[in-house]
Amino acid sequence: MAFSGNVLDRASHRRGDQAWLTQQAATGLFLPFWQNRPFVLRERAAFLPWREEWRACTGIFLGLDAGQPLFAVDLPGEEEPQLGEGRFEEMRASAFVLPARDTAIAGQAKALLDWHKRHGFCPNCGAATQMRDGGYRRLCPVCNAEHFPRTDPVVIMLPLLNDECLVGRNLRFPPGLFSAFAGFVEPGENMEEAVRRELREEVDLAVGAVQYHATQPWPFPSSLMLGCYAQALSRDFQIDNHEIEAARWLSKDEVRARLANRIEDEMKLPANIAIAYHLIKDWAAR
Ligand SMILES: [Zn+2]
């Protein structure tokens, strides 16, 4: 699954040691980012030797790749920096072309760099915060509050009933796309409760058992997708017309035919980088 299976040793027990980090940086390789886009060369994430001109940029420690220290560095500016061969590629588009390994590493970097960009000030007292632990913590020098990179849990679920699954069209989806339903887990909710609430809200569907299937880190900007199947108690639903503009029950045979591109019409199922694709495909395969 895209963005999963990160092979790096994050050395989380050592990255709090600034002297050790400085040592790693001396032999480190750096993946440049610009406007949340990784630097890509010949369909690989391009790790480059350190450049003095990056001195003032935000740099984070990614981990050790068989002993090789890897970092990411965020380059500022409105104009795309020229680093020679290669270019800055939008993260989602990169996930389609990079090897799985590079997608996972670039996703980790993107989620972290993006968080630092948006969390320069202490939410407790408003003072400017300072990066610590190679990027895995920010510390407020005034009130001593510690801030940690966010991971926001999102439930994503495919309702099932007998031999059918329910897919829906969010108003923000590209034309023709139908997918699983999704929403942020709210404070005080467990995963199953969030699944039931979201399906009530979006399609007024009554749901019984909720079964966990898989998770996926999704760095847009910092989600952890919790993939579930939801046992519908009835075929009846009512779209909210607020987030969801259409929903359809699909038979397993139809899903199989669509995944095999045997049906030619406007309707599209999610791309294979998304956990929604895996929820649909894995159900159709069993
Ligand atoms: Zn503070």
Short mmCIF file of C-alpha atoms in Angstrom, two decimals, residues 44 68 70 72 97 117 130 144 181 203 268 284:
data_model
loop_
_atom_site.label_atom_id
_atom_site.label_comp_id
_atom_site.label_asym_id
_atom_site.label_seq_id
_atom_site.Cartn_x
_atom_site.Cartn_y
_atom_site.Cartn_z
CA ARG A 44 13.36 7.99 -8.01
CA GLN A 68 23.35 5.78 5.45
CA LEU A 70 18.98 10.37 5.20
CA ALA A 72 14.94 16.05 4.03
CA VAL A 97 5.72 6.84 -10.38
CA LYS A 117 5.78 24.99 8.28
CA GLN A 130 12.30 25.63 18.25
CA ASN A 144 8.40 25.00 27.93
CA PHE A 181 -16.71 6.92 2.78
CA VAL A 203 -25.71 8.56 3.82
CA LYS A 268 -14.37 5.35 -11.82
CA ALA A 284 -14.12 -8.29 -4.27
#
